[in-house]
Each structure stands twice: as structure tokens, then as C-alpha cells.
CSV table of C-alpha atoms and ligand atoms in Angstrom, one decimal:
chain,number,residue,atom,x,y,z
A,25,MET,CA,0.0,0.0,0.0
A,26,ARG,CA,1.1,3.5,-0.8
A,27,VAL,CA,0.1,6.4,1.6
A,28,LYS,CA,0.8,9.8,-0.1
A,29,GLY,CA,0.2,13.0,1.6
A,30,GLU,CA,-1.9,14.3,-1.1
A,31,GLN,CA,-3.9,11.3,-1.6
A,32,ARG,CA,-7.5,10.9,-0.3
A,33,ARG,CA,-7.1,8.4,2.7
A,34,LYS,CA,-9.6,6.4,4.7
A,35,LEU,CA,-8.8,7.7,8.3
A,36,ILE,CA,-10.0,6.7,11.8
A,37,VAL,CA,-9.2,9.9,13.7
A,38,VAL,CA,-9.1,9.2,17.5
A,39,SER,CA,-9.1,12.0,20.0
A,40,ASN,CA,-10.9,12.8,23.3
A,41,ARG,CA,-12.7,15.7,22.0
A,42,GLY,CA,-14.8,15.4,19.1
A,43,PRO,CA,-15.4,18.0,16.0
A,44,VAL,CA,-19.0,18.5,17.3
A,45,THR,CA,-20.9,18.2,20.8
A,46,TYR,CA,-24.6,17.8,21.0
A,47,GLY,CA,-27.0,19.9,23.0
A,48,ARG,CA,-30.6,21.0,22.9
A,49,ASP,CA,-31.9,24.6,21.8
A,50,GLU,CA,-34.6,26.4,23.4
A,51,ALA,CA,-37.3,24.8,21.4
A,52,GLY,CA,-35.9,21.4,22.5
A,53,ALA,CA,-34.4,20.4,19.3
A,54,ARG,CA,-31.0,18.7,19.0
A,55,VAL,CA,-28.3,20.9,17.9
A,56,ALA,CA,-24.7,20.1,16.9
A,57,GLY,CA,-22.1,22.9,18.4
A,58,ARG,CA,-18.6,23.3,17.6
A,59,GLY,CA,-16.2,21.2,19.8
A,60,GLY,CA,-13.8,23.1,21.6
A,61,GLY,CA,-10.1,23.5,21.8
A,62,GLY,CA,-7.1,24.0,19.3
A,63,LEU,CA,-6.7,20.2,18.4
A,64,VAL,CA,-10.3,20.1,17.2
A,65,THR,CA,-10.1,23.2,15.2
A,66,ALA,CA,-7.0,22.1,13.5
A,67,LEU,CA,-8.0,18.6,12.7
A,68,ARG,CA,-11.5,19.5,11.6
A,69,SER,CA,-10.1,20.4,8.0
A,70,LEU,CA,-8.8,16.7,7.6
A,71,ILE,CA,-12.5,16.0,7.1
A,72,ALA,CA,-12.4,17.9,3.9
A,73,HIS,CA,-9.7,16.0,2.3
A,74,HIS,CA,-10.1,12.5,3.5
A,75,ASP,CA,-12.7,9.9,4.3
A,76,VAL,CA,-12.9,10.4,8.1
A,77,THR,CA,-14.3,8.3,10.8
A,78,TRP,CA,-13.8,10.2,14.2
A,79,VAL,CA,-13.9,8.3,17.3
A,80,ALA,CA,-14.2,10.7,20.3
A,81,SER,CA,-15.7,10.7,23.8
A,82,ALA,CA,-19.5,11.4,24.3
A,83,MET,CA,-18.9,14.5,26.6
A,84,THR,CA,-22.6,15.9,27.0
A,85,ASP,CA,-26.0,14.1,28.0
A,86,GLU,CA,-27.0,14.7,24.4
A,87,ASP,CA,-23.7,13.2,22.9
A,88,ARG,CA,-24.7,10.1,25.1
A,89,ALA,CA,-28.1,9.9,23.8
A,90,VAL,CA,-26.7,10.0,20.1
A,91,ALA,CA,-24.4,7.4,21.2
A,92,ALA,CA,-27.2,5.2,22.7
A,93,GLU,CA,-29.7,5.8,19.6
A,94,SER,CA,-27.1,4.4,17.3
A,95,GLY,CA,-26.2,1.4,19.5
A,96,GLY,CA,-22.6,2.9,19.9
A,97,ALA,CA,-22.1,2.8,16.0
A,98,ALA,CA,-20.9,5.7,14.0
A,99,VAL,CA,-23.5,8.3,12.9
A,100,GLU,CA,-23.2,10.3,9.5
A,101,GLU,CA,-22.3,13.9,10.0
A,102,ARG,CA,-21.5,16.9,7.9
A,103,ALA,CA,-18.8,19.6,8.5
A,104,ARG,CA,-19.4,23.3,8.2
A,105,ASP,CA,-18.4,23.2,4.4
A,106,GLY,CA,-20.7,20.4,3.9
A,107,SER,CA,-18.0,17.5,3.7
A,108,PRO,CA,-19.5,14.1,5.1
A,109,TYR,CA,-17.8,12.1,7.6
A,110,ARG,CA,-18.8,9.6,10.3
A,111,LEU,CA,-18.8,10.3,14.1
A,112,ARG,CA,-18.5,7.5,16.6
A,113,LEU,CA,-19.2,8.8,20.1
A,114,VAL,CA,-17.9,6.5,22.9
A,115,ALA,CA,-20.1,6.7,26.0
A,116,HIS,CA,-17.5,5.7,28.7
A,117,ASP,CA,-18.6,5.0,32.4
A,118,PRO,CA,-19.0,8.2,33.9
A,119,ILE,CA,-16.9,7.6,37.2
A,120,ALA,CA,-14.1,6.0,34.9
A,121,TYR,CA,-14.3,9.2,32.6
A,122,ASP,CA,-13.9,11.6,35.6
A,123,TRP,CA,-10.8,9.7,36.9
A,124,PHE,CA,-9.6,9.6,33.4
A,125,TYR,CA,-10.0,13.4,32.7
A,126,ASN,CA,-10.0,15.1,36.0
A,127,VAL,CA,-7.3,13.0,37.9
A,128,VAL,CA,-4.8,11.3,35.3
A,129,SER,CA,-4.9,13.1,31.9
A,130,ASN,CA,-5.0,16.8,33.1
A,131,PRO,CA,-3.5,17.2,36.7
A,132,THR,CA,-1.1,14.4,36.2
A,133,LEU,CA,0.0,13.8,32.4
A,134,TRP,CA,-0.6,17.4,31.3
A,135,PHE,CA,1.3,18.7,34.5
A,136,LEU,CA,4.1,16.3,33.9
A,137,GLN,CA,4.5,17.1,30.3
A,138,HIS,CA,4.4,20.8,30.9
A,139,TYR,CA,6.9,20.7,33.9
A,140,MET,CA,4.3,22.2,36.2
A,141,TRP,CA,5.0,20.6,39.7
A,142,GLY,CA,7.2,22.1,42.2
A,143,LEU,CA,8.6,18.7,43.3
A,144,PRO,CA,8.9,19.3,47.0
A,145,GLN,CA,5.1,19.8,47.1
A,146,ALA,CA,3.6,17.8,44.2
A,147,PRO,CA,2.6,15.4,43.0
A,148,ASP,CA,1.6,12.7,45.6
A,149,ILE,CA,1.4,9.6,43.7
A,150,ASP,CA,-1.2,8.1,46.1
A,151,LEU,CA,-3.8,5.3,46.1
A,152,GLY,CA,-6.3,7.7,44.3
A,153,LEU,CA,-3.9,8.3,41.5
A,154,HIS,CA,-3.2,4.6,41.0
A,155,ASN,CA,-6.8,3.8,41.3
A,156,ALA,CA,-7.7,6.4,38.8
A,157,TRP,CA,-5.1,5.1,36.6
A,158,PHE,CA,-6.3,1.4,36.5
A,159,ASN,CA,-10.0,2.2,36.9
A,160,GLY,CA,-10.1,5.2,34.8
A,161,TYR,CA,-7.4,5.8,32.3
A,162,VAL,CA,-6.9,2.2,31.3
A,163,PRO,CA,-10.7,1.5,30.9
A,164,VAL,CA,-11.3,4.5,28.8
A,165,ASN,CA,-8.3,3.8,26.7
A,166,GLU,CA,-9.7,0.3,26.4
A,167,ALA,CA,-13.1,1.6,25.1
A,168,PHE,CA,-11.2,3.9,22.6
A,169,ALA,CA,-9.3,0.8,21.5
A,170,ALA,CA,-12.4,-1.4,21.0
A,171,ALA,CA,-14.2,1.2,19.0
A,172,VAL,CA,-11.2,1.6,16.8
A,173,VAL,CA,-11.0,-2.3,16.3
A,174,GLU,CA,-14.6,-2.5,15.3
A,175,GLU,CA,-14.1,0.4,12.9
A,176,LEU,CA,-11.1,-1.4,11.5
A,177,GLU,CA,-13.4,-4.5,10.8
A,178,ARG,CA,-15.4,-2.4,8.6
A,179,GLN,CA,-12.7,-0.5,6.8
A,180,PRO,CA,-9.5,-2.7,7.2
A,181,GLU,CA,-7.3,-0.4,5.1
A,182,ALA,CA,-7.9,2.6,7.0
A,183,ILE,CA,-5.1,4.5,8.9
A,184,VAL,CA,-5.6,5.1,12.8
A,185,PHE,CA,-4.4,8.6,13.6
A,186,PHE,CA,-4.4,9.1,17.6
A,187,HIS,CA,-4.0,12.3,19.1
A,188,ASP,CA,-2.6,13.3,22.3
A,189,TYR,CA,-2.1,12.5,25.9
A,190,HIS,CA,-5.7,10.9,26.5
A,191,VAL,CA,-5.0,7.9,24.4
A,192,TYR,CA,-1.4,6.9,25.1
A,193,LEU,CA,-2.5,3.3,25.9
A,194,ALA,CA,-4.9,2.7,23.0
A,195,PRO,CA,-2.4,2.2,20.3
A,196,ALA,CA,-0.8,-1.0,22.0
A,197,MET,CA,-4.1,-2.3,22.7
A,198,VAL,CA,-5.2,-1.9,18.9
A,199,ARG,CA,-2.0,-3.5,17.9
A,200,GLU,CA,-2.6,-6.5,20.0
A,201,ALA,CA,-5.9,-6.9,18.3
A,202,VAL,CA,-4.9,-6.0,14.8
A,203,PRO,CA,-1.1,-6.7,14.6
A,204,ASP,CA,-0.7,-5.2,11.1
A,205,VAL,CA,-2.7,-2.0,11.7
A,206,VAL,CA,-1.0,1.1,10.4
A,207,SER,CA,-1.3,3.8,13.0
A,208,ALA,CA,0.3,7.3,13.8
A,209,HIS,CA,0.2,9.4,16.9
A,210,PHE,CA,0.4,12.9,17.1
A,211,VAL,CA,1.3,14.5,20.6
A,212,HIS,CA,0.0,18.2,20.6
A,213,ILE,CA,1.8,19.1,24.0
A,214,PRO,CA,5.6,19.1,25.0
A,215,TRP,CA,7.5,16.1,25.7
A,216,ALA,CA,9.3,16.4,29.1
A,217,GLN,CA,12.9,15.2,29.5
A,218,SER,CA,13.5,11.7,30.9
A,219,ASP,CA,14.4,12.9,34.3
A,220,TYR,CA,11.2,14.6,34.9
A,221,TRP,CA,9.4,11.4,33.7
A,222,HIS,CA,11.1,9.8,36.6
A,223,VAL,CA,8.5,11.6,38.9
A,224,PHE,CA,6.0,9.1,37.6
A,225,PRO,CA,6.4,5.6,38.7
A,226,ASP,CA,8.3,3.1,36.5
A,227,HIS,CA,5.4,1.0,35.3
A,228,LEU,CA,3.3,4.0,34.4
A,229,ARG,CA,6.0,5.8,32.5
A,230,ARG,CA,6.8,2.4,30.7
A,231,ALA,CA,3.2,2.0,29.9
A,232,VAL,CA,3.1,5.7,28.4
A,233,HIS,CA,6.2,5.1,26.2
A,234,GLU,CA,5.5,1.7,25.1
A,235,GLY,CA,1.9,2.6,24.5
A,236,LEU,CA,3.3,5.1,21.9
A,237,LEU,CA,5.9,2.9,20.4
A,238,ALA,CA,3.2,0.6,19.3
A,239,ASN,CA,2.3,3.2,16.5
A,240,ASP,CA,4.3,3.1,13.2
A,241,LEU,CA,4.8,7.0,13.5
A,242,VAL,CA,4.8,9.2,16.5
A,243,SER,CA,4.9,12.9,15.8
A,244,PHE,CA,5.5,16.2,17.5
A,245,HIS,CA,5.3,19.9,16.9
A,246,THR,CA,8.8,20.6,17.2
A,247,ALA,CA,12.4,19.0,17.0
A,248,ARG,CA,12.7,19.8,20.8
A,249,TRP,CA,9.9,17.7,22.1
A,250,ARG,CA,10.8,15.0,19.5
A,251,ARG,CA,14.4,14.8,20.6
A,252,ASN,CA,13.1,14.7,24.3
A,253,PHE,CA,11.0,11.7,23.4
A,254,LEU,CA,13.7,9.9,21.6
A,255,ARG,CA,16.0,10.2,24.3
A,256,ALA,CA,13.2,9.0,27.0
A,257,CYS,CA,12.5,5.8,24.9
A,258,GLU,CA,16.0,5.0,25.2
A,259,ASP,CA,16.4,6.0,29.1
A,260,LEU,CA,13.1,4.9,30.3
A,261,VAL,CA,12.4,1.7,28.4
A,262,GLY,CA,15.7,0.7,27.0
A,263,ALA,CA,14.7,0.9,23.3
A,264,GLU,CA,17.3,0.9,20.8
A,265,LEU,CA,17.7,4.4,19.3
A,266,HIS,CA,18.8,5.4,15.8
A,267,PHE,CA,18.8,9.1,16.5
A,268,ASP,CA,20.0,10.3,13.1
A,269,ARG,CA,17.2,8.5,11.4
A,270,GLY,CA,14.6,9.4,14.1
A,271,VAL,CA,13.8,5.6,14.5
A,272,VAL,CA,13.1,3.7,17.7
A,273,GLU,CA,13.3,-0.1,17.9
A,274,HIS,CA,11.5,-1.8,20.7
A,275,LYS,CA,10.0,-5.3,21.1
A,276,GLY,CA,10.7,-6.3,17.7
A,277,ARG,CA,9.1,-3.2,16.0
A,278,SER,CA,10.3,0.0,14.9
A,279,THR,CA,8.6,3.5,15.1
A,280,LEU,CA,9.4,6.5,13.2
A,281,VAL,CA,9.4,9.8,15.3
A,282,THR,CA,9.1,13.0,13.4
A,283,SER,CA,8.1,16.7,14.0
A,284,HIS,CA,5.9,18.9,12.1
A,285,ALA,CA,4.2,21.9,13.6
A,286,ILE,CA,0.4,22.0,13.3
A,287,SER,CA,-1.1,25.1,11.8
A,288,ILE,CA,-4.2,26.9,10.7
A,289,ASP,CA,-6.2,27.0,7.7
A,290,ALA,CA,-5.4,30.7,6.5
A,291,GLY,CA,-8.5,30.9,4.1
A,292,GLU,CA,-10.8,30.1,7.0
A,293,PHE,CA,-9.3,32.6,9.1
A,294,ALA,CA,-9.5,35.3,6.7
A,295,GLU,CA,-13.2,34.6,6.3
A,296,LEU,CA,-13.8,34.6,9.9
A,297,ALA,CA,-12.1,38.0,10.4
A,298,ALA,CA,-14.6,39.3,7.7
A,299,SER,CA,-17.7,37.7,9.3
A,300,GLU,CA,-20.5,39.8,10.7
A,301,PRO,CA,-20.0,38.4,14.5
A,302,VAL,CA,-16.4,39.2,14.3
A,303,LEU,CA,-16.9,42.6,12.7
A,304,GLU,CA,-19.5,43.5,15.6
A,305,GLU,CA,-17.2,42.4,18.4
A,306,GLU,CA,-14.4,44.5,16.6
A,307,ARG,CA,-16.6,47.7,16.7
A,308,LEU,CA,-17.0,47.2,20.5
A,309,ILE,CA,-13.5,46.7,21.1
A,310,ALA,CA,-12.6,49.6,18.9
A,311,GLU,CA,-14.9,51.9,20.6
A,312,ARG,CA,-13.3,51.2,24.1
A,313,ARG,CA,-9.9,50.8,23.4
A,314,ARG,CA,-7.0,53.3,24.2
A,315,GLU,CA,-4.2,54.3,22.2
A,316,HIS,CA,-2.5,50.9,22.6
A,317,LEU,CA,-3.9,47.5,23.2
A,318,VAL,CA,-1.8,44.6,24.7
A,319,LEU,CA,-3.6,41.5,24.2
A,320,ARG,CA,-3.6,37.9,25.7
A,321,VAL,CA,-5.8,35.2,24.6
A,322,ASP,CA,-5.8,31.8,26.5
A,323,ARG,CA,-7.5,29.1,28.4
A,324,THR,CA,-7.2,29.6,32.1
A,325,ASP,CA,-4.5,27.0,32.3
A,326,PRO,CA,-1.6,27.4,34.8
A,327,SER,CA,0.7,26.4,31.8
A,328,LYS,CA,-0.2,29.6,30.2
A,329,ASN,CA,1.4,31.7,33.0
A,330,ILE,CA,-1.3,34.3,33.1
A,331,VAL,CA,-0.4,35.5,36.6
A,332,ARG,CA,3.0,36.3,35.5
A,333,GLY,CA,1.9,38.2,32.7
A,334,PHE,CA,-0.2,40.6,34.6
A,335,ARG,CA,2.7,41.0,37.2
A,336,ALA,CA,4.9,41.9,34.1
A,337,PHE,CA,2.2,44.5,32.9
A,338,GLY,CA,2.3,45.8,36.4
A,339,ILE,CA,6.2,46.1,36.3
A,340,PHE,CA,5.8,47.9,32.9
A,341,LEU,CA,3.4,50.3,34.3
A,342,ASP,CA,5.7,51.0,37.1
A,343,GLN,CA,8.5,51.9,34.8
A,344,HIS,CA,6.5,53.7,32.3
A,345,PRO,CA,4.0,56.5,33.9
A,346,GLU,CA,4.0,58.2,30.6
A,347,HIS,CA,1.8,55.1,29.5
A,348,HIS,CA,-0.6,55.4,32.1
A,349,GLY,CA,-4.1,56.0,30.7
A,350,ARG,CA,-2.8,55.4,27.2
A,351,VAL,CA,-2.5,51.6,27.2
A,352,SER,CA,-4.6,48.6,28.6
A,353,MET,CA,-4.3,45.0,28.7
A,354,LEU,CA,-7.3,43.1,27.3
A,355,ALA,CA,-7.1,39.4,28.8
A,356,LEU,CA,-9.7,37.1,26.9
A,357,LEU,CA,-9.7,34.0,28.9
A,358,ASP,CA,-11.5,30.8,28.2
A,359,PRO,CA,-12.5,29.0,31.6
A,360,SER,CA,-10.9,25.6,31.4
A,361,ARG,CA,-11.1,22.4,33.2
A,362,GLN,CA,-12.8,23.9,36.3
A,363,ASP,CA,-13.7,20.7,37.9
A,364,ILE,CA,-9.9,20.2,38.8
A,365,PRO,CA,-9.1,22.1,41.8
A,366,GLU,CA,-5.6,23.4,40.3
A,367,TYR,CA,-7.5,24.9,37.7
A,368,SER,CA,-10.4,26.4,39.6
A,369,GLU,CA,-7.7,27.9,42.0
A,370,TYR,CA,-5.7,29.1,39.3
A,371,LEU,CA,-8.5,31.2,38.1
A,372,GLY,CA,-8.8,32.6,41.5
A,373,ALA,CA,-5.2,33.7,41.4
A,374,VAL,CA,-5.5,35.1,38.0
A,375,GLN,CA,-8.4,37.3,39.2
A,376,ARG,CA,-6.6,38.4,42.3
A,377,GLU,CA,-3.5,39.5,40.3
A,378,ALA,CA,-5.5,41.5,37.8
A,379,ARG,CA,-7.3,43.1,40.8
A,380,ALA,CA,-4.0,43.8,42.4
A,381,VAL,CA,-2.6,45.6,39.4
A,382,ASN,CA,-5.9,47.5,38.7
A,383,ASP,CA,-6.1,48.6,42.4
A,384,ARG,CA,-2.7,50.0,42.2
A,385,PHE,CA,-2.8,52.0,38.8
A,386,GLN,CA,-6.4,52.8,37.8
A,387,PHE,CA,-7.7,56.2,37.6
A,388,ASP,CA,-10.2,58.1,35.8
A,389,GLY,CA,-12.1,55.5,34.2
A,390,TRP,CA,-8.7,53.6,32.9
A,391,VAL,CA,-8.7,50.1,33.8
A,392,PRO,CA,-5.0,48.7,33.2
A,393,ILE,CA,-6.0,45.1,33.0
A,394,GLU,CA,-9.6,44.2,31.3
A,395,LEU,CA,-10.3,40.7,32.4
A,396,GLU,CA,-12.9,38.8,30.4
A,397,ILE,CA,-13.6,35.2,31.4
A,398,ALA,CA,-15.7,33.6,28.5
A,399,ASP,CA,-15.5,31.1,25.6
A,400,ASP,CA,-16.1,33.7,22.8
A,401,PHE,CA,-14.4,33.0,19.7
A,402,PRO,CA,-15.6,35.8,17.6
A,403,ARG,CA,-14.6,38.2,20.2
A,404,ALA,CA,-11.1,36.6,20.2
A,405,VAL,CA,-10.7,37.0,16.6
A,406,ALA,CA,-11.9,40.7,16.7
A,407,ALA,CA,-9.2,41.2,19.5
A,408,TYR,CA,-6.7,39.6,17.2
A,409,LYS,CA,-7.3,42.4,14.6
A,410,GLN,CA,-6.8,45.1,17.2
A,411,TYR,CA,-3.8,44.3,19.3
A,412,ASP,CA,-0.4,46.4,19.1
A,413,VAL,CA,1.2,43.9,21.4
A,414,LEU,CA,0.3,40.1,21.7
A,415,LEU,CA,1.6,38.5,24.7
A,416,VAL,CA,2.2,34.8,24.8
A,417,ASN,CA,4.1,33.9,27.9
A,418,ALA,CA,3.5,30.3,28.4
A,419,VAL,CA,5.5,28.4,31.0
A,420,TYR,CA,5.6,25.5,28.4
A,421,ASP,CA,3.3,25.0,25.4
A,422,GLY,CA,3.3,22.3,22.8
A,423,LEU,CA,2.8,24.9,20.1
A,424,ASN,CA,0.5,27.7,21.0
A,425,LEU,CA,-2.0,28.4,18.0
A,426,VAL,CA,-2.8,31.9,19.1
A,427,SER,CA,0.6,33.2,18.2
A,428,LYS,CA,-0.2,32.0,14.5
A,429,GLU,CA,-3.8,32.8,14.4
A,430,ALA,CA,-3.7,36.3,15.7
A,431,PRO,CA,-0.8,38.0,13.3
A,432,LEU,CA,-2.6,36.5,10.4
A,433,VAL,CA,-5.6,38.8,10.9
A,434,ASN,CA,-4.0,41.6,12.9
A,435,THR,CA,-4.5,45.2,11.1
A,436,ARG,CA,-2.2,47.3,13.3
A,437,ASP,CA,1.3,45.8,12.7
A,438,GLY,CA,1.0,44.5,16.1
A,439,VAL,CA,4.2,42.8,17.7
A,440,VAL,CA,4.2,39.5,19.2
A,441,VAL,CA,5.9,38.9,22.4
A,442,LEU,CA,6.7,35.2,22.9
A,443,SER,CA,7.7,32.6,25.2
A,444,GLU,CA,10.9,30.6,24.3
A,445,ASN,CA,9.2,27.6,25.5
A,446,THR,CA,6.3,27.5,23.2
A,447,GLY,CA,6.7,25.0,20.3
A,448,ALA,CA,5.7,28.0,17.9
A,449,HIS,CA,8.8,29.9,19.0
A,450,GLU,CA,10.9,27.2,16.9
A,451,GLU,CA,9.3,28.5,13.7
A,452,LEU,CA,8.5,32.4,14.6
A,453,GLY,CA,11.5,33.1,16.6
A,454,GLU,CA,13.2,35.5,14.2
A,455,TRP,CA,10.0,37.8,14.0
A,456,VAL,CA,8.9,37.9,17.7
A,457,LEU,CA,10.3,39.5,20.8
A,458,THR,CA,11.5,36.4,22.7
A,459,VAL,CA,10.9,36.2,26.2
A,460,ASN,CA,11.7,33.9,29.3
A,461,PRO,CA,8.4,32.9,30.9
A,462,PHE,CA,9.8,33.2,34.4
A,463,ASP,CA,11.5,36.6,33.9
A,464,VAL,CA,8.7,39.1,34.6
A,465,TYR,CA,11.0,41.9,34.4
A,466,GLY,CA,12.2,40.8,30.9
A,467,GLN,CA,8.5,40.5,29.8
A,468,ALA,CA,7.9,44.0,31.1
A,469,GLN,CA,10.9,45.3,29.0
A,470,ALA,CA,9.7,43.5,25.9
A,471,ILE,CA,6.2,45.0,26.1
A,472,ALA,CA,8.0,48.5,26.4
A,473,GLU,CA,10.2,47.5,23.5
A,474,ALA,CA,7.1,46.6,21.4
A,475,LEU,CA,5.3,49.6,22.0
A,476,ALA,CA,8.3,51.8,21.1
A,477,MET,CA,9.2,49.8,17.9
A,478,PRO,CA,9.2,51.8,14.7
A,479,THR,CA,6.3,51.1,12.2
A,480,GLU,CA,8.5,49.6,9.5
A,481,GLU,CA,10.2,47.2,11.9
A,482,ARG,CA,6.7,46.1,13.2
A,483,ARG,CA,5.4,45.4,9.7
A,484,ARG,CA,8.5,43.6,8.6
A,485,ARG,CA,8.0,41.1,11.6
A,486,GLY,CA,4.3,40.8,11.1
A,487,GLU,CA,5.0,40.2,7.3
A,488,GLY,CA,7.3,37.5,8.1
A,489,ILE,CA,4.9,35.6,10.5
A,490,ARG,CA,2.1,35.7,7.9
A,491,ALA,CA,4.2,34.5,5.0
A,492,HIS,CA,5.4,31.7,7.2
A,493,VAL,CA,1.8,30.7,8.3
A,494,ARG,CA,0.5,30.9,5.0
A,495,GLU,CA,3.1,28.8,3.6
A,496,HIS,CA,3.1,26.2,6.3
A,497,ASP,CA,-0.5,25.7,6.7
A,498,LEU,CA,-2.7,23.0,8.1
A,499,GLU,CA,-3.0,21.1,4.7
A,500,ALA,CA,0.9,21.1,4.6
A,501,TRP,CA,1.0,19.7,7.9
A,502,ALA,CA,-1.5,16.9,7.3
A,503,ALA,CA,0.4,16.1,4.2
A,504,ALA,CA,3.5,15.9,5.8
A,505,LEU,CA,2.2,13.5,8.1
A,506,LEU,CA,0.8,11.2,5.7
A,507,ASP,CA,4.1,11.3,3.9
A,508,ASP,CA,5.9,10.1,6.8
A,509,LEU,CA,3.4,7.2,7.1
A,510,ALA,CA,4.0,6.5,3.6
A,511,ALA,CA,7.8,5.5,4.4
A,512,VAL,CA,6.7,3.2,7.2
A,513,ALA,CA,3.4,2.0,6.1
A,514,ALA,CA,4.6,0.4,2.7
A,515,PRO,CA,7.1,-2.0,4.2
A,516,ALA,CA,4.5,-2.9,6.9
A,517,ARG,CA,1.5,-3.5,4.6
A,518,GLY,CA,3.3,-4.6,1.3
B,29,LIG,O1,-3.4,19.7,22.7
B,29,LIG,C1,-3.9,20.3,23.8
B,29,LIG,C2,-5.4,20.3,23.8
B,29,LIG,O2,-6.2,19.1,23.7
B,29,LIG,C3,-6.0,21.3,22.7
B,29,LIG,O3,-6.9,20.6,22.0
B,29,LIG,C4,-6.8,22.3,23.3
B,29,LIG,O4,-6.2,23.5,23.4
B,29,LIG,C5,-6.8,22.0,24.8
B,29,LIG,O5,-5.8,20.9,25.0
B,29,LIG,C6,-8.3,21.4,25.1
B,29,LIG,O6,-8.3,20.8,26.4
B,29,LIG,P1,-9.6,20.2,26.9
B,29,LIG,O7,-10.0,19.3,25.9
B,29,LIG,O8,-9.2,19.5,28.2
B,29,LIG,O9,-10.6,21.3,27.2
């Protein structure tokens, strides 16, 4: 079999969040809403180019009703552009899913992979976590694997395309049931260095790495995360590493490990930027804005480093009284994972810090930090068009799509201030002001430098980012991954 990037393929896409989630409107009719998150936004365009069956968790009661009505089988759906695809919603046991999502996937794997623990205090790998692993993460992965195996019986030639940290175990489970499956796994978040993985007990970190090595291809956004994974396979599971070729051999199989940064659909963004809901929001922002606008758009995730960003803005205001009343920061924050105490506590810390800065500096109707906690995509795109400085100071971030989306539609020659620990920095570094995410003083200086930068220079940098994003778009990303698979799938399937 040949698997060429540009060819239309049968794909079984597996991710925790699906492209749509169902609910009921006021009249009680079933409606399909847009699934949240960067991953889903990015992957949706695969539907237009390939025959996709998407396997995802049932998230809402209505999702569970859809799954029950079809007896767990896939239903026919259509994307916004009319492209057909099949959606298979897996209705997990609710308690198992709670352990899977609220104990293992986010406060453990996500925290580990973003280096978010201060080790003297956290984590406690206690009985609760062991229980959540064996009675939550494992069965949810088994349910995903069982759904994939059934889909493969229906379309044996399909390629399985796993996504992210929710499904690290499923590839090995599928491989055991269907030894000649062709599968790829894209990891959308950073890969921590092997020493940090040592925080996680041996059998658990081994299960993660061996689960991934059951794929033919594992891919990351950047060379940095890829290198960490390659080394970790050698250090943690004793795999044989051919570093120069990016090949890992383990248990008689070999896995190709590559990196391709995900991107956005530039055309879709241009359309969005001109759409009525965005224009309406833009009018509201333009009416209220001061001379300069510093913007941040994030989920309320501790990895996004929002509190330090506010502190940095406070330091900037301290050092630049001439900007008082002339510049404000708009923080559009999407409330995220609020059933997890670390996340709800972090949201509180974000609100406290904004308050502290505002209490100190506000006067005469000028509020230095305008905090909006809402999931409002049209408003985010409108703000993208209006910023003078975009602050992305993540502690660590697999990629950070905001740093690609916002410059594409910005109309003010805005400058991007970007953390060196975001995956996007590997691509955009030459056009941004680079900051260390822990150095609040450095971030304050970067904000000042961006505001003082001559127009020509700001334009040159913005154009650089736009040209890069247009050339390295989402289609190029998907084609590159499928080309990688071509290299490994041909020998596997003959
Ligand atoms: O890859 C990270 C990711 O899965 C992205 O899709 C998205 O930005 C975010 O995490 C969504 O998280 P959740 O599904 O937990 O809301």
C-alpha cells in the first residue's frame, strides 16, 4: 500500500474531544455545536480532504443520547463546509471518565509534560492516582481501542490517527488485536525530558512510552519535543535508538519519530475575520480601546502563565508612567477544566492578580487590565485584529496556535511577544520578541520595546509571520504526516 500525503485516504481519527458536541436548543431540538480546543479546530480540516471516521468521547448528555440511539455505532455527520464524515461517540462509564480526565489526563500527564510541579510539594502519587489510572485511564483507553478495532473490521485499510495524551495506551491495545494496523500518533503537547518522567512510577511511565511505540509513527510539533521523546525511549524503556534516522526499535518493532508543527487554515481565518459576528465585536473593542492595546487570549490553564503576565504588565506600568491611561491589557480567558482544583484555584489567582494591578494603577475610568472570562471565539478573533502587542508567555506550550492565528488577521502591525518555551517559537522566533516565561522583568521590558518599535520594523516582523503561516498551513502539516506514514506503511502492509 502507498500512503501519499496528497492522496485521499480512509482515516480513523481518535481524540478525546470530537469535532462537534450535541445539545438542545430552547425549542428542545437537537443541535450540534462546535467542539472546543485547538486540536479539534485544526483537525476539522482533515474531513474535507479524507474519508474520516472520528472516534471521540461522548461529553454531554446529548452526546450520550446520540451514542445510545445508534447503539454505539458511528453516525453520519457533515462539517461546516458540507463535507461528510462519520462520528463515533464513545460513551464511557462516567466514573471511569472522571478519573481519566480529572485525575490522570490533566492534573497528572498534562502537569508532567509541561513541567508544572514544584517537586517538594507535588505530586503525591497516592492510592487515588493509582486507582484513577487502573480504573479510569486504562478502561477509557480500552473503550477507545475497542471502538477502533470495530471500525477497522469495517474498513481494514484505514489508517488510525491517534491524538494527544488522553490515548497513550490505546495504540498498543489496537496493535494487539490487529497486528498489521497502520497507526500514527500526534502528540500536541511538549514531551518532558526523561529525568522529569522519573517523577512518574516506572510501570506507568513505561506504559506511556510503550503505548506510543506501538504506533508506526509518532510525531510532535517541534524538534525539541521529538528529541526529548527519542532520548526518553532509550532512557526509560531501554529501546534501541537510531537518533540520526529518528527511528526507535523496541520489542521487535520500529517506530519513526518526526516533528511537524500544526498550523491553521489561513483561508478560513480570513473569512472569519470578515464575518459579521467578528466585525460587530471589533466595533465594540475599537470603541473602548485606548491608544495601545496589549492582548492575551488563553484558556485559564496554569501552563499559560497568566499571573506572571499580569505581574509583568504591572512592572511595565511602574516603569512607564507616561503610558498610564494610554495603554491597557485585554485578557480574553476561556475558563478551562474547572472541575480540577488546580485549575479553579488558578482562575482565582488570575483574578486576584488582575485586581492587584488595577487597584494600584487605575484612575479616571482607565482600567489597566480588562479581564473577560468567557469562551467567545468571535470576540477573540476581533481582538486579534486590534492588538498592538500580543503577549504569549506560556511556561511551556506544545505549540500555541494563538501566536499563529492572531498575526494572520491583525490590522495594526502588532508585535508578538513570545515565550521561548512554546513550540511556535521554533518557527516564529526570528519575527517575535522572545521572552523567558519566568522573567517578569524581561517581559515588562519586551512590552515596552514592542510599544516603542518603529512601524516599519513592526510591519516587517508581522509580514514574516504571515508569510510563514500561509506557506506552512494546515494542509501542509497533514500532508507531511501522511508522507511520513508512507515511508513506514509500505513495508508494513506490502
Ligand atoms: O493539545 C492540547 C489540547 O488538547 C488542545 O486541543 C486544546 O487547546 C486543549 O488541550 C483542550 O483541552 P480540553 O479538551 O481539556 O478542554
